[in-house]
Tab-separated table of C-alpha atoms and ligand atoms in Angstrom:
chain	number	residue	atom	x	y	z
A	153	MET	CA	0.000	0.000	0.000
A	154	ASP	CA	0.975	3.627	-0.403
A	155	LEU	CA	1.813	5.519	2.734
A	156	THR	CA	2.082	9.271	2.959
A	157	LEU	CA	4.715	10.537	5.362
A	158	ARG	CA	4.346	14.157	6.262
A	159	PHE	CA	7.090	16.466	7.473
A	160	ARG	CA	7.273	20.119	8.364
A	161	ALA	CA	9.370	22.101	5.909
A	162	TYR	CA	11.319	25.300	6.412
A	163	PRO	CA	12.337	26.826	3.080
A	164	ASP	CA	14.248	30.100	3.365
A	165	GLU	CA	12.603	33.207	1.971
A	166	ASP	CA	14.089	32.974	-1.524
A	167	THR	CA	13.326	29.288	-1.916
A	168	ALA	CA	9.819	29.786	-0.540
A	169	SER	CA	9.054	32.547	-3.013
A	170	GLU	CA	10.557	30.534	-5.860
A	171	ALA	CA	8.478	27.493	-4.840
A	172	TRP	CA	5.346	29.614	-4.669
A	173	ARG	CA	6.095	31.035	-8.121
A	174	HIS	CA	6.458	27.482	-9.464
A	175	ILE	CA	3.232	26.399	-7.805
A	176	ASP	CA	1.455	29.239	-9.566
A	177	ILE	CA	2.876	28.169	-12.927
A	178	HIS	CA	1.672	24.635	-12.214
A	179	ARG	CA	-1.733	26.104	-11.503
A	180	GLN	CA	-1.738	27.682	-14.960
A	181	ILE	CA	-0.583	24.453	-16.570
A	182	ARG	CA	-3.343	22.628	-14.797
A	183	ASN	CA	-5.997	25.143	-15.839
A	184	HIS	CA	-4.744	24.864	-19.365
A	185	ALA	CA	-4.883	21.088	-19.354
A	186	VAL	CA	-8.321	21.032	-17.736
A	187	ARG	CA	-9.647	23.311	-20.478
A	188	ASP	CA	-8.014	21.133	-23.097
A	189	TYR	CA	-9.611	18.079	-21.528
A	190	TYR	CA	-13.155	19.432	-21.554
A	191	ARG	CA	-12.828	20.920	-25.027
A	192	ALA	CA	-12.470	17.445	-26.453
A	193	PRO	CA	-15.692	15.586	-27.248
A	194	ARG	CA	-16.999	13.538	-24.347
A	195	ASN	CA	-16.163	10.231	-26.008
A	196	ASP	CA	-12.693	11.350	-27.036
A	197	ARG	CA	-11.088	12.937	-24.011
A	198	PRO	CA	-7.301	13.176	-24.094
A	199	SER	CA	-5.339	10.668	-22.006
A	200	ALA	CA	-2.428	11.601	-19.763
A	201	TYR	CA	-0.153	10.450	-22.558
A	202	ASP	CA	-1.911	12.728	-25.081
A	203	GLN	CA	-1.616	15.657	-22.751
A	204	HIS	CA	2.050	15.017	-22.001
A	205	ARG	CA	2.681	15.327	-25.714
A	206	LYS	CA	0.669	18.508	-25.898
A	207	LEU	CA	2.612	19.855	-22.955
A	208	THR	CA	5.681	19.976	-25.170
A	209	GLU	CA	3.804	22.172	-27.639
A	210	TRP	CA	2.421	24.371	-24.907
A	211	LYS	CA	5.901	24.934	-23.569
A	212	GLN	CA	7.024	26.138	-26.959
A	213	ARG	CA	4.123	28.540	-27.223
A	214	TRP	CA	4.205	29.807	-23.644
A	215	SER	CA	7.748	29.986	-22.403
A	216	ILE	CA	6.628	30.405	-18.785
A	217	PHE	CA	5.549	26.753	-18.788
A	218	ALA	CA	9.122	25.734	-19.542
A	219	GLY	CA	10.360	27.438	-16.387
A	220	VAL	CA	9.340	24.618	-14.066
A	221	SER	CA	10.633	21.077	-13.725
A	222	ALA	CA	9.461	19.062	-16.724
A	223	HIS	CA	8.761	16.035	-14.523
A	224	ALA	CA	6.697	18.088	-12.124
A	225	ALA	CA	4.756	19.609	-15.042
A	226	GLN	CA	3.920	16.108	-16.281
A	227	GLN	CA	2.749	15.265	-12.776
A	228	THR	CA	0.442	18.244	-12.775
A	229	VAL	CA	-1.041	17.133	-16.082
A	230	SER	CA	-1.386	13.497	-14.973
A	231	GLN	CA	-3.164	14.594	-11.839
A	232	ILE	CA	-6.168	15.586	-13.940
A	233	GLN	CA	-6.758	11.970	-14.901
A	234	LYS	CA	-6.465	10.915	-11.276
A	235	ASP	CA	-8.936	13.602	-10.266
A	236	GLN	CA	-11.333	12.390	-12.951
A	237	LYS	CA	-11.064	8.901	-11.541
A	238	THR	CA	-11.863	10.176	-8.076
A	239	LEU	CA	-14.893	12.051	-9.389
A	240	LYS	CA	-16.041	8.884	-11.121
A	241	GLU	CA	-15.749	6.950	-7.860
A	242	HIS	CA	-17.829	9.592	-6.128
A	243	ARG	CA	-20.483	9.371	-8.827
A	244	LYS	CA	-20.554	5.612	-8.501
A	245	ASN	CA	-21.256	6.103	-4.804
A	246	GLY	CA	-24.259	8.214	-5.681
A	247	ARG	CA	-22.555	11.503	-5.020
A	248	LYS	CA	-23.235	14.412	-7.259
A	249	THR	CA	-20.049	15.834	-8.721
A	250	GLY	CA	-19.286	18.739	-10.956
A	251	ARG	CA	-16.411	19.214	-13.355
A	252	LEU	CA	-12.825	19.940	-12.476
A	253	LYS	CA	-12.670	23.628	-11.795
A	254	TRP	CA	-10.517	26.425	-13.031
A	255	GLN	CA	-8.311	27.439	-10.145
A	256	GLY	CA	-7.638	31.023	-9.212
A	257	ALA	CA	-4.368	32.376	-7.845
A	258	GLY	CA	-3.600	30.907	-4.438
A	259	GLU	CA	-6.096	28.074	-4.749
A	260	PHE	CA	-3.535	25.611	-6.028
A	261	ARG	CA	-1.077	25.020	-3.227
A	262	SER	CA	1.302	22.210	-4.004
A	263	VAL	CA	3.816	20.877	-6.462
A	264	ALA	CA	4.524	17.147	-6.880
A	265	TYR	CA	7.619	15.432	-8.242
A	266	GLN	CA	7.249	11.847	-9.365
A	267	SER	CA	10.231	9.476	-9.334
A	268	GLU	CA	12.636	12.085	-10.682
A	269	GLY	CA	13.797	15.616	-10.105
A	270	PHE	CA	14.233	15.390	-6.357
A	271	ASN	CA	16.673	14.132	-3.777
A	272	VAL	CA	16.352	13.474	-0.049
A	273	ASN	CA	19.481	14.320	1.917
A	274	HIS	CA	19.670	12.858	5.434
A	275	THR	CA	22.887	14.449	6.595
A	276	THR	CA	21.849	18.053	6.970
A	277	GLY	CA	22.072	18.172	10.724
A	278	HIS	CA	20.504	17.218	13.968
A	279	ASP	CA	16.915	16.181	13.339
A	280	PHE	CA	16.918	17.868	9.975
A	281	GLY	CA	17.159	16.724	6.399
A	282	THR	CA	16.845	18.444	3.058
A	283	LEU	CA	14.623	17.857	0.101
A	284	THR	CA	16.239	19.150	-3.067
A	285	LEU	CA	13.738	19.875	-5.817
A	286	SER	CA	14.963	20.505	-9.313
A	287	LYS	CA	14.575	24.163	-10.349
A	288	ILE	CA	13.260	25.142	-6.915
A	289	GLY	CA	16.155	24.447	-4.558
A	290	ASP	CA	16.870	23.023	-1.125
A	291	VAL	CA	14.064	22.751	1.379
A	292	PRO	CA	15.028	21.857	4.967
A	293	ILE	CA	12.628	19.401	6.600
A	294	ARG	CA	12.333	18.464	10.215
A	295	ALA	CA	12.900	14.719	10.633
A	296	HIS	CA	10.634	13.976	13.592
A	297	ARG	CA	10.737	10.427	12.262
A	298	ASP	CA	13.077	8.665	9.825
A	299	LEU	CA	13.242	10.229	6.408
A	300	PRO	CA	12.790	7.789	3.542
A	301	GLU	CA	15.593	7.037	1.082
A	302	THR	CA	15.254	8.907	-2.214
A	303	GLU	CA	14.891	5.703	-4.233
A	304	ASN	CA	11.980	4.574	-2.054
A	305	VAL	CA	9.981	7.733	-2.631
A	306	LYS	CA	7.344	7.451	-5.336
A	307	ARG	CA	6.227	11.039	-5.050
A	308	ALA	CA	7.551	14.063	-3.227
A	309	ILE	CA	5.082	16.881	-2.664
A	310	LEU	CA	5.868	20.368	-1.451
A	311	LYS	CA	2.845	22.132	-0.092
A	312	LYS	CA	2.031	25.500	1.369
A	313	GLU	CA	-0.674	25.182	3.979
A	314	ARG	CA	-3.355	27.808	4.256
A	315	THR	CA	-1.714	28.847	7.508
A	316	GLY	CA	1.370	29.809	5.501
A	317	ALA	CA	3.422	26.917	6.896
A	318	TRP	CA	5.214	24.604	4.470
A	319	ALA	CA	5.063	20.826	4.482
A	320	VAL	CA	6.643	18.009	2.523
A	321	CYS	CA	4.817	14.743	1.920
A	322	PHE	CA	6.569	11.622	0.717
A	323	VAL	CA	4.482	8.889	-0.828
A	324	VAL	CA	6.243	5.587	-0.250
A	325	GLU	CA	5.394	1.955	-0.738
A	326	GLY	CA	5.238	0.447	2.686
A	327	GLU	CA	3.787	-1.793	5.290
A	328	GLN	CA	1.521	-0.404	7.899
A	329	PRO	CA	3.694	1.216	10.537
A	330	GLU	CA	4.309	-0.716	13.717
A	331	LYS	CA	2.613	0.502	16.815
A	332	PRO	CA	4.987	1.656	19.525
A	333	ASP	CA	6.020	-0.831	22.189
A	334	PRO	CA	3.939	-0.184	25.347
A	335	ASP	CA	7.152	-0.128	27.410
A	336	GLU	CA	8.390	2.813	25.434
A	337	ILE	CA	5.231	4.853	25.395
A	338	ASP	CA	5.309	8.096	27.318
A	339	PRO	CA	1.966	8.583	29.079
A	340	ALA	CA	2.145	12.198	27.937
A	341	ASP	CA	1.584	10.922	24.399
A	342	CYS	CA	-1.636	9.191	25.356
A	343	ILE	CA	-5.150	10.492	25.499
A	344	GLY	CA	-8.490	9.381	26.872
A	345	VAL	CA	-11.584	10.342	24.924
A	346	ASP	CA	-15.003	10.573	26.494
A	347	LEU	CA	-18.054	10.745	24.330
A	348	GLY	CA	-19.205	14.135	25.472
A	349	ILE	CA	-22.698	14.985	26.514
A	350	GLN	CA	-22.611	18.680	25.804
A	351	SER	CA	-19.664	18.430	23.462
A	352	TYR	CA	-18.842	15.831	20.827
A	353	ILE	CA	-15.796	14.558	22.669
A	354	HIS	CA	-14.041	15.569	25.836
A	355	THR	CA	-10.446	14.472	26.308
A	356	SER	CA	-8.249	13.784	29.295
A	357	ASP	CA	-6.215	16.851	28.259
A	358	ASP	CA	-9.382	18.851	28.911
A	359	LEU	CA	-9.967	19.513	25.289
A	360	SER	CA	-13.561	19.611	24.206
A	361	VAL	CA	-14.645	19.430	20.616
A	362	GLU	CA	-18.061	20.834	19.952
A	363	CYS	CA	-20.756	18.914	18.183
A	364	LEU	CA	-21.226	19.967	14.606
A	365	ASP	CA	-23.841	22.622	14.205
A	366	LEU	CA	-26.209	21.034	11.731
A	367	SER	CA	-29.231	23.187	12.481
A	368	ASP	CA	-29.222	24.876	9.057
A	369	GLU	CA	-28.936	21.532	7.336
A	370	TYR	CA	-31.765	20.080	9.416
A	371	ASP	CA	-33.944	23.109	8.757
A	372	GLN	CA	-33.369	22.683	5.054
A	373	TYR	CA	-34.148	18.986	5.285
A	374	ALA	CA	-37.370	19.654	7.184
A	375	ARG	CA	-38.389	22.326	4.648
A	376	GLU	CA	-37.832	19.996	1.713
A	377	GLN	CA	-39.712	17.233	3.496
A	378	ARG	CA	-42.698	19.482	4.204
A	379	SER	CA	-42.735	20.574	0.601
A	380	LEU	CA	-42.701	16.929	-0.458
A	381	ASP	CA	-45.665	16.167	1.780
A	382	ARG	CA	-47.696	18.831	0.005
A	383	LYS	CA	-47.119	17.374	-3.435
A	384	GLN	CA	-49.178	14.815	-5.301
A	385	ARG	CA	-47.503	11.506	-4.650
A	386	GLY	CA	-46.007	10.056	-7.827
A	387	SER	CA	-46.304	13.278	-9.836
A	388	ALA	CA	-43.317	14.771	-11.670
A	389	ASN	CA	-43.115	17.533	-9.065
A	390	TRP	CA	-43.202	15.009	-6.284
A	391	GLU	CA	-40.427	13.036	-7.925
A	392	GLU	CA	-38.286	16.148	-8.265
A	393	GLN	CA	-38.943	17.137	-4.668
A	394	ARG	CA	-38.101	13.641	-3.479
A	395	ARG	CA	-34.659	14.103	-4.967
A	396	LYS	CA	-34.258	17.371	-3.116
A	397	VAL	CA	-35.096	15.638	0.150
A	398	ALA	CA	-32.522	12.957	-0.550
A	399	LYS	CA	-29.949	15.598	-1.359
A	400	ALA	CA	-30.568	17.473	1.879
A	401	LYS	CA	-30.181	14.233	3.795
A	402	ARG	CA	-26.965	13.395	1.983
A	403	ARG	CA	-25.526	16.789	2.805
A	404	ILE	CA	-25.952	16.068	6.504
A	405	ARG	CA	-24.272	12.689	6.163
A	406	TRP	CA	-21.260	14.087	4.295
A	407	LYS	CA	-20.765	16.881	6.748
A	408	VAL	CA	-20.700	14.462	9.650
A	409	LEU	CA	-18.353	12.088	7.863
A	410	ASP	CA	-15.942	14.857	6.931
A	411	PHE	CA	-15.900	16.013	10.543
A	412	GLN	CA	-15.221	12.485	11.789
A	413	HIS	CA	-12.392	12.007	9.302
A	414	LYS	CA	-10.664	15.173	10.419
A	415	LEU	CA	-11.103	14.479	14.089
A	416	SER	CA	-9.993	10.831	13.975
A	417	THR	CA	-6.958	11.643	11.828
A	418	TRP	CA	-5.924	14.377	14.192
A	419	LEU	CA	-6.172	12.091	17.229
A	420	VAL	CA	-4.102	9.241	15.777
A	421	LYS	CA	-1.475	11.590	14.374
A	422	GLU	CA	-1.054	13.467	17.632
A	423	TYR	CA	-0.989	10.572	20.115
A	424	ASP	CA	0.544	7.114	20.550
A	425	VAL	CA	-2.434	5.794	22.454
A	426	VAL	CA	-6.045	6.842	22.059
A	427	ALA	CA	-8.342	5.278	24.648
A	428	VAL	CA	-12.034	5.525	23.865
A	429	GLU	CA	-15.176	4.436	25.561
A	430	ASP	CA	-16.840	1.549	23.872
A	431	LEU	CA	-20.353	2.710	23.221
A	432	ASP	CA	-21.945	-0.705	23.396
A	433	VAL	CA	-21.423	-0.908	27.118
A	434	LYS	CA	-22.351	2.683	27.875
A	435	PRO	CA	-25.472	2.678	30.044
A	436	MET	CA	-28.473	3.672	27.994
A	437	LEU	CA	-29.552	6.112	30.654
A	438	GLU	CA	-26.649	8.359	29.858
A	439	THR	CA	-27.192	8.433	26.138
A	440	SER	CA	-30.946	8.690	25.911
A	441	GLN	CA	-31.199	12.407	26.598
A	442	SER	CA	-29.082	13.430	23.675
A	443	ALA	CA	-30.004	10.479	21.535
A	444	LYS	CA	-30.543	12.568	18.444
A	445	ASN	CA	-27.095	14.081	18.558
A	446	LYS	CA	-25.483	10.770	19.239
A	447	GLN	CA	-27.271	9.160	16.387
A	448	ASP	CA	-26.272	11.891	13.978
A	449	ALA	CA	-22.733	11.774	15.092
A	450	ALA	CA	-22.704	8.023	14.603
A	451	TRP	CA	-20.282	7.339	17.383
A	452	SER	CA	-19.771	3.720	16.471
A	453	ARG	CA	-18.708	4.689	12.968
A	454	PHE	CA	-16.353	7.202	14.482
A	455	LEU	CA	-14.765	4.435	16.552
A	456	ASP	CA	-14.388	2.266	13.463
A	457	LEU	CA	-12.713	5.136	11.624
A	458	LEU	CA	-10.452	5.743	14.577
A	459	GLU	CA	-9.348	2.102	14.719
A	460	TYR	CA	-8.778	1.993	10.997
A	461	LYS	CA	-6.633	5.104	11.138
A	462	GLY	CA	-4.804	3.855	14.202
A	463	ASP	CA	-3.605	0.944	12.076
A	464	LEU	CA	-2.685	3.307	9.282
A	465	TYR	CA	-0.648	5.669	11.443
A	466	GLY	CA	0.755	3.219	13.969
A	467	THR	CA	-1.307	4.370	16.939
A	468	HIS	CA	-2.883	2.171	19.583
A	469	VAL	CA	-6.623	2.693	19.694
A	470	VAL	CA	-8.007	0.995	22.786
A	471	ARG	CA	-11.690	0.536	23.459
A	472	VAL	CA	-12.434	0.385	27.133
A	473	ASP	CA	-15.457	-0.607	29.129
A	474	ALA	CA	-16.829	2.762	30.098
A	475	ARG	CA	-19.116	1.512	32.857
A	476	GLY	CA	-18.705	3.689	35.897
A	477	THR	CA	-16.227	6.092	34.322
A	478	THR	CA	-18.466	9.051	35.129
A	479	LYS	CA	-19.093	7.860	38.686
A	480	GLU	CA	-15.577	6.939	39.616
A	481	CYS	CA	-13.326	9.612	41.099
A	482	ASN	CA	-10.101	9.835	39.122
A	483	GLU	CA	-8.221	10.864	42.268
A	484	CYS	CA	-9.301	8.242	44.766
A	485	GLY	CA	-11.429	5.743	42.866
A	486	VAL	CA	-14.534	6.131	45.010
A	487	GLU	CA	-17.779	5.875	43.047
A	488	THR	CA	-20.495	8.442	43.400
A	489	SER	CA	-23.542	8.379	41.190
A	490	LYS	CA	-24.703	11.615	39.710
A	491	PRO	CA	-27.578	12.393	37.395
A	492	LEU	CA	-26.917	13.531	33.868
A	493	TRP	CA	-27.557	17.191	34.582
A	494	VAL	CA	-24.851	17.411	37.211
A	495	ARG	CA	-21.979	18.790	35.200
A	496	GLU	CA	-19.352	18.690	37.860
A	497	HIS	CA	-17.646	15.794	39.534
A	498	SER	CA	-17.261	16.551	43.216
A	499	CYS	CA	-15.925	13.693	45.260
A	500	PRO	CA	-17.413	13.248	48.748
A	501	ALA	CA	-14.506	11.021	49.735
A	502	CYS	CA	-11.454	13.099	48.784
A	503	GLY	CA	-12.935	16.451	47.841
A	504	HIS	CA	-11.586	16.306	44.291
A	505	THR	CA	-13.597	18.550	41.999
A	506	GLU	CA	-13.498	18.851	38.247
A	507	ASP	CA	-15.592	18.806	35.116
A	508	ARG	CA	-17.642	15.655	34.859
A	509	ASP	CA	-16.496	14.802	31.314
A	510	LEU	CA	-12.855	15.522	32.110
A	511	ASN	CA	-12.962	13.178	35.098
A	512	ALA	CA	-14.528	10.508	32.891
A	513	ALA	CA	-11.946	11.009	30.127
A	514	LYS	CA	-9.121	10.574	32.628
A	515	ASN	CA	-10.679	7.345	33.862
A	516	ILE	CA	-10.976	6.128	30.279
A	517	LEU	CA	-7.318	6.927	29.698
A	518	ASP	CA	-6.281	5.080	32.869
A	519	ARG	CA	-8.266	2.016	31.844
A	520	GLY	CA	-6.753	2.131	28.370
A	521	LEU	CA	-3.216	2.430	29.721
A	522	ASN	CA	-3.855	-0.395	32.176
A	523	SER	CA	-5.043	-2.705	29.460
A	524	LEU	CA	-1.946	-1.909	27.395
A	525	HIS	CA	0.274	-2.126	30.499
A	526	VAL	CA	1.572	1.372	30.045
A	527	GLY	CA	2.557	2.892	33.382
A	528	PRO	CA	2.144	4.742	35.616
A	529	GLY	CA	-1.171	5.761	34.138
A	530	ARG	CA	-2.318	8.529	36.414
A	531	SER	CA	-3.300	11.077	33.881
A	532	GLU	CA	-3.044	14.147	36.065
A	533	SER	CA	0.746	14.099	35.874
A	534	MET	CA	0.567	14.727	32.164
A	535	PRO	CA	1.351	18.030	30.626
A	536	VAL	CA	-1.615	19.657	29.003
A	537	GLU	CA	0.180	21.386	26.197
A	538	THR	CA	-0.886	20.091	22.825
A	539	VAL	CA	-1.478	21.189	19.295
A	540	LEU	CA	-5.103	21.872	18.642
A	541	PRO	CA	-6.886	21.418	15.364
A	542	ALA	CA	-8.947	24.334	14.125
A	543	PHE	CA	-12.235	22.750	15.089
A	544	ALA	CA	-11.296	22.165	18.706
A	545	ARG	CA	-11.372	24.449	21.656
A	546	HIS	CA	-10.277	24.178	25.218
A	547	SER	CA	-12.693	24.363	28.044
A	548	GLY	CA	-12.122	27.261	30.363
A	549	ARG	CA	-10.058	25.404	32.888
A	550	VAL	CA	-6.767	25.232	31.045
A	551	ASP	CA	-4.515	28.057	29.950
A	552	ALA	CA	-4.616	28.682	26.256
A	553	LYS	CA	-0.945	27.956	25.640
A	554	HIS	CA	-2.019	26.170	22.555
A	555	VAL	CA	-1.322	26.537	18.918
A	556	VAL	CA	-4.123	26.310	16.452
A	557	GLU	CA	-3.485	24.242	13.379
A	558	ALA	CA	-5.898	24.848	10.583
A	559	GLY	CA	-6.819	23.330	7.271
A	560	SER	CA	-5.668	19.765	7.712
A	561	PRO	CA	-6.831	17.531	4.916
A	562	ALA	CA	-9.507	14.994	5.581
A	563	THR	CA	-7.458	11.896	5.201
B	666	LIG	ZN1	-12.143	11.142	45.236
């Protein structure tokens, strides 16, 4: 399988501006090739091979196109066919797709080199390496994990994030990464995740991620449904309206799925162990009140996604029996029952007081670490500093020493 290894990149000012200039030329090449593609009759669209040949002509006519790496330019052209394939897959899954779009300045943010035109240098210095891209220059990359050998890299991609930060992705052929040995796991790299009641999740680092606001989408859905009810069943209007209802429903599903992808990817990338409550054993009493939210959020699908991505990124995802995690005091272990509307855990035995969901998340983490035999497992000793994704926020209790990372892709 193909694995994508992502690294932070630190091009100097000149290289960064040169890279950005190249990316913009690639954008123009792409726009050109997209137009060429759609100009051809539907049953006679150009192949990647056809367009590579045309690229040679285009370069003669527009000298700016010749300014970038020829291999990278071919990559940009080939990408159109890959994008078409993706669109086709979406259509097969019943998703409505448009055409490939013309991209304005700044919308196209990366340049890819396939097989040639780049070199990975490991010897730059402590924890750093360099990616040399033909016609762009040397880009230092931080090697927070081993850099791949040049000959093992199928594709090297230089990307400017919307935050302005640069990143390098290497696509390599590889096995799924091994999960870290429990003996070597630092509890600080582990997190417990409670299925929130007011929030979507609440973590043992006291991070709460809000539920998606789907009220507009639900309003739309209800409107379309009402309109459908007013129409003559089986009529052409009814049929058309039925499609609108289905579309509104689909929009809700996609939004939730996209959210779950981003959240699960973030968790497995950021931590070595993610302990989650297994919904099946969660007392019904606790879920009934917010049943609608829970259903929409499809917690069990989220757990499946999380486990799948844990395998992909080499992260332990541990499901724990969540029975009693809200009752149990994370400080002393004494159980106190509290109704759903009591938001704070206040222990009669030891006096420990904290947010109900935070206390539960810490218990989930402890249970997860116990089952993996990671010690010592008392979560309160862990530092709270972490990198937050754009969609997350901290609850009031913790200082906002945190960096916000935005615009991570959904995979
Ligand atoms: Zn206590």
